[in-house]
Tab-separated table of C-alpha atoms and ligand atoms in Angstrom:
chain	number	residue	atom	x	y	z
A	53	MET	CA	59.212	48.059	-108.947
A	54	SER	CA	60.512	45.010	-108.884
A	55	VAL	CA	63.636	43.990	-107.255
A	56	PHE	CA	65.088	42.622	-110.660
A	57	ALA	CA	66.256	44.111	-113.853
A	58	GLY	CA	63.818	44.346	-116.445
A	59	PRO	CA	64.825	41.546	-118.929
A	60	LEU	CA	65.112	39.245	-115.611
A	61	SER	CA	61.762	39.981	-114.087
A	62	ARG	CA	60.288	39.410	-117.376
A	63	LEU	CA	62.126	36.111	-117.490
A	64	ILE	CA	60.769	35.078	-114.091
A	65	ASP	CA	57.184	36.082	-115.280
A	66	GLU	CA	57.088	34.170	-118.290
A	67	LEU	CA	58.774	30.962	-116.081
A	68	LYS	CA	56.344	31.331	-113.435
A	69	ARG	CA	53.198	30.765	-116.291
A	70	LEU	CA	54.947	27.081	-116.674
A	71	PRO	CA	53.101	24.377	-114.594
A	72	GLY	CA	54.269	23.679	-111.436
A	73	ILE	CA	56.849	26.491	-111.328
A	74	GLY	CA	56.262	28.917	-108.527
A	75	GLN	CA	58.543	32.047	-107.640
A	76	LYS	CA	61.255	30.377	-106.146
A	77	SER	CA	61.718	27.760	-108.893
A	78	ALA	CA	61.505	30.777	-111.514
A	79	GLN	CA	63.933	32.660	-110.111
A	80	ARG	CA	66.368	30.015	-109.695
A	81	ILE	CA	65.919	29.193	-113.744
A	82	ALA	CA	65.991	32.776	-114.781
A	83	PHE	CA	69.499	33.065	-112.831
A	84	HIS	CA	70.829	30.018	-114.392
A	85	ILE	CA	70.051	30.729	-117.646
A	86	GLU	CA	71.615	34.397	-117.300
A	87	ARG	CA	74.834	32.726	-116.128
A	88	ALA	CA	74.709	30.066	-118.612
A	89	ALA	CA	76.535	30.520	-122.220
A	90	ARG	CA	75.059	32.170	-124.856
A	91	GLU	CA	74.600	28.913	-127.230
A	92	ASP	CA	72.630	27.049	-124.727
A	93	ALA	CA	70.367	30.174	-124.180
A	94	GLU	CA	69.926	29.964	-127.945
A	95	ARG	CA	69.180	26.414	-128.054
A	96	LEU	CA	66.516	26.461	-125.242
A	97	SER	CA	64.903	29.340	-127.235
A	98	GLN	CA	65.264	27.374	-130.575
A	99	ALA	CA	63.896	24.150	-129.082
A	100	ILE	CA	60.728	26.249	-127.291
A	101	LEU	CA	60.248	27.603	-131.417
A	102	GLU	CA	60.579	24.492	-132.907
A	103	VAL	CA	58.078	22.863	-130.766
A	104	LYS	CA	55.420	25.857	-131.634
A	105	ASP	CA	56.348	25.783	-135.459
A	106	LYS	CA	56.836	21.854	-136.328
A	107	ILE	CA	54.969	19.945	-133.961
A	108	ARG	CA	51.084	19.504	-135.524
A	109	LEU	CA	48.235	17.112	-134.931
A	110	CYS	CA	48.226	13.920	-137.514
A	111	ASN	CA	44.896	13.499	-139.457
A	112	LEU	CA	44.203	9.991	-138.911
A	113	CYS	CA	44.622	9.900	-134.886
A	114	ASN	CA	45.146	13.387	-133.678
A	115	ASN	CA	48.426	12.691	-131.814
A	116	LEU	CA	51.548	15.512	-131.482
A	117	THR	CA	53.727	14.786	-134.769
A	118	GLU	CA	56.541	16.503	-136.753
A	119	GLN	CA	55.627	13.922	-139.633
A	120	ASP	CA	51.698	13.624	-141.070
A	121	PRO	CA	50.957	10.653	-140.725
A	122	CYS	CA	52.750	10.138	-137.593
A	123	GLU	CA	55.186	7.107	-136.796
A	124	TYR	CA	52.186	5.182	-135.278
A	125	CYS	CA	49.799	5.557	-138.076
A	126	SER	CA	52.106	5.150	-140.635
A	127	ASP	CA	53.845	2.122	-139.169
A	128	PRO	CA	53.223	-1.236	-141.208
A	129	THR	CA	54.006	-3.264	-138.544
A	130	ARG	CA	51.334	-2.034	-135.910
A	131	ASP	CA	48.449	-3.757	-135.629
A	132	GLN	CA	45.985	-2.517	-137.887
A	133	SER	CA	42.800	-3.830	-136.293
A	134	VAL	CA	43.146	-2.603	-132.632
A	135	ILE	CA	42.801	1.473	-131.585
A	136	CYS	CA	43.374	2.720	-128.017
A	137	VAL	CA	41.375	5.469	-127.403
A	138	VAL	CA	42.898	8.271	-125.162
A	139	GLU	CA	42.075	11.845	-123.737
A	140	THR	CA	45.471	13.424	-124.660
A	141	PRO	CA	48.708	13.117	-126.228
A	142	TYR	CA	50.457	12.527	-123.213
A	143	ASN	CA	48.490	9.201	-122.480
A	144	VAL	CA	49.962	7.785	-125.852
A	145	VAL	CA	53.915	7.463	-124.095
A	146	GLY	CA	52.531	6.278	-121.219
A	147	ILE	CA	50.997	3.256	-122.740
A	148	GLU	CA	53.873	3.108	-125.300
A	149	ARG	CA	56.148	2.978	-122.332
A	150	THR	CA	54.669	-0.298	-121.219
A	151	ARG	CA	55.755	-1.771	-125.017
A	152	GLU	CA	52.720	-4.191	-124.429
A	153	PHE	CA	50.212	-2.471	-126.955
A	154	HIS	CA	51.623	-2.794	-130.749
A	155	GLY	CA	48.043	-1.389	-132.300
A	156	LEU	CA	46.914	1.782	-133.194
A	157	TYR	CA	45.955	5.224	-131.117
A	158	HIS	CA	43.379	7.626	-131.481
A	159	VAL	CA	43.480	11.114	-129.173
A	160	LEU	CA	40.348	12.541	-128.220
A	161	HIS	CA	41.766	15.955	-126.718
A	162	GLY	CA	39.490	15.757	-123.713
A	163	ALA	CA	36.680	13.939	-122.154
A	164	LEU	CA	32.816	14.421	-122.045
A	165	SER	CA	32.110	17.144	-119.277
A	166	PRO	CA	28.394	18.732	-119.487
A	167	LEU	CA	29.671	20.808	-116.416
A	168	GLN	CA	32.368	22.476	-118.455
A	169	GLY	CA	30.468	22.611	-121.616
A	170	ILE	CA	32.386	19.920	-123.522
A	171	GLY	CA	30.105	17.660	-125.521
A	172	PRO	CA	30.600	15.052	-128.439
A	173	GLU	CA	31.242	18.190	-130.758
A	174	GLN	CA	34.405	19.456	-128.694
A	175	LEU	CA	36.315	16.227	-128.804
A	176	ARG	CA	38.042	14.796	-131.771
A	177	LEU	CA	35.656	12.241	-132.758
A	178	LYS	CA	34.646	12.691	-136.527
A	179	ASN	CA	38.265	11.230	-138.085
A	180	LEU	CA	37.887	7.844	-135.472
A	181	MET	CA	34.378	7.250	-137.443
A	182	GLU	CA	35.825	7.657	-140.604
A	183	ARG	CA	39.028	5.026	-139.922
A	184	LEU	CA	36.271	2.415	-138.656
A	185	LYS	CA	34.205	2.871	-141.970
A	186	SER	CA	37.549	0.840	-143.803
A	187	GLY	CA	36.200	-2.397	-141.352
A	188	SER	CA	39.702	-3.324	-140.763
A	189	VAL	CA	39.262	-2.036	-137.233
A	190	LYS	CA	38.135	-5.183	-135.165
A	191	GLU	CA	38.500	-3.426	-131.421
A	192	ILE	CA	38.229	-0.090	-129.712
A	193	ILE	CA	40.341	-0.279	-126.260
A	194	VAL	CA	38.920	2.406	-124.341
A	195	ALA	CA	41.290	4.120	-122.171
A	196	THR	CA	40.033	7.333	-120.800
A	197	ASN	CA	40.639	8.619	-117.143
A	198	PRO	CA	38.502	6.214	-114.494
A	199	ASN	CA	36.794	9.692	-113.376
A	200	VAL	CA	33.519	10.881	-114.286
A	201	GLU	CA	34.398	12.452	-117.910
A	202	GLY	CA	36.352	9.450	-118.610
A	203	GLU	CA	33.484	7.006	-117.690
A	204	ALA	CA	31.021	8.923	-119.321
A	205	THR	CA	33.063	9.069	-122.668
A	206	ALA	CA	34.081	5.596	-122.396
A	207	ILE	CA	30.031	4.722	-122.138
A	208	TYR	CA	29.245	7.745	-125.157
A	209	LEU	CA	32.198	6.165	-127.302
A	210	SER	CA	30.397	2.252	-126.800
A	211	LYS	CA	26.966	3.396	-127.763
A	212	LEU	CA	28.524	5.270	-130.732
A	213	ILE	CA	30.723	2.256	-131.885
A	214	LYS	CA	29.121	-0.825	-130.603
A	215	PRO	CA	26.247	-0.683	-133.482
A	216	LEU	CA	29.234	-0.720	-136.246
A	217	GLY	CA	30.353	-4.138	-135.183
A	218	VAL	CA	33.393	-3.437	-133.840
A	219	LYS	CA	34.126	-4.638	-129.777
A	220	VAL	CA	34.626	-2.116	-127.545
A	221	SER	CA	36.551	-2.648	-124.492
A	222	ARG	CA	37.400	-0.568	-121.079
A	223	ILE	CA	40.877	-0.740	-119.675
A	224	ALA	CA	40.899	-2.455	-116.199
A	225	MET	CA	41.105	-0.314	-113.255
A	226	GLY	CA	41.743	-0.857	-109.730
A	227	ILE	CA	44.740	-1.248	-106.873
A	228	PRO	CA	47.776	0.902	-108.041
A	229	VAL	CA	50.678	-1.595	-108.331
A	230	GLY	CA	52.952	-1.232	-105.331
A	231	SER	CA	49.930	0.166	-102.970
A	232	GLU	CA	48.052	-2.130	-100.289
A	233	LEU	CA	44.444	-3.171	-100.484
A	234	GLU	CA	43.665	-1.667	-96.682
A	235	PHE	CA	44.287	1.680	-98.180
A	236	ALA	CA	41.929	1.337	-101.400
A	237	ASP	CA	38.486	3.027	-101.121
A	238	GLU	CA	34.976	1.059	-101.896
A	239	VAL	CA	34.816	2.294	-105.505
A	240	THR	CA	38.699	1.390	-106.172
A	241	MET	CA	37.795	-2.172	-104.626
A	242	LEU	CA	34.654	-2.939	-106.365
A	243	LYS	CA	36.469	-1.669	-109.749
A	244	ALA	CA	39.216	-4.057	-108.910
A	245	MET	CA	37.238	-6.829	-108.477
A	246	GLU	CA	34.519	-5.871	-111.363
A	247	GLY	CA	38.514	-6.219	-113.390
A	248	ARG	CA	39.726	-9.170	-111.816
A	249	ARG	CA	40.936	-11.735	-114.537
A	250	GLU	CA	41.634	-15.961	-114.107
A	251	ILE	CA	45.179	-16.587	-113.262
B	572	ZN	ZN1	48.544	9.343	-136.190
């Protein structure tokens, strides 16, 4: 038998299923919700349901959106000749925060991983190839993760897209800003040397 009353115990169990939430955090949040005003609890549950009901994938780029096409694909001021390919919608947010990229995006929703049975057909690639058919795209920037899966995906995309006459580039990898060279491992150091640029 749980030490918590039934509804509290159920709420704690649900909260514990969220990423990064352990037993103690779940308890703290559950007790906070119990003490909160009913309107606050309603707003929270409504916000959760709205995400489930109103968020879908953009037909063009597979980004999460409330409107289709998404705000990036339907923005005429963005550079239509460059598409940045990322693994997850979360990566789009990271690149947007830099305020330096003004092209379009394409979200694969994963990366190639033969060990986990993820092949090209499991990635959302079909509509990317459709987008390239128009001829207006001049460059694809592959911004997949700097790990085995992300690298394999980048190489696969390069082989697939280069024959179409579209430039394929890969984001530079190397030393994280704010860190020190002496802590960089060999692979990171090698990538940083390869990705050097003239100053
Ligand atoms: Zn879109």
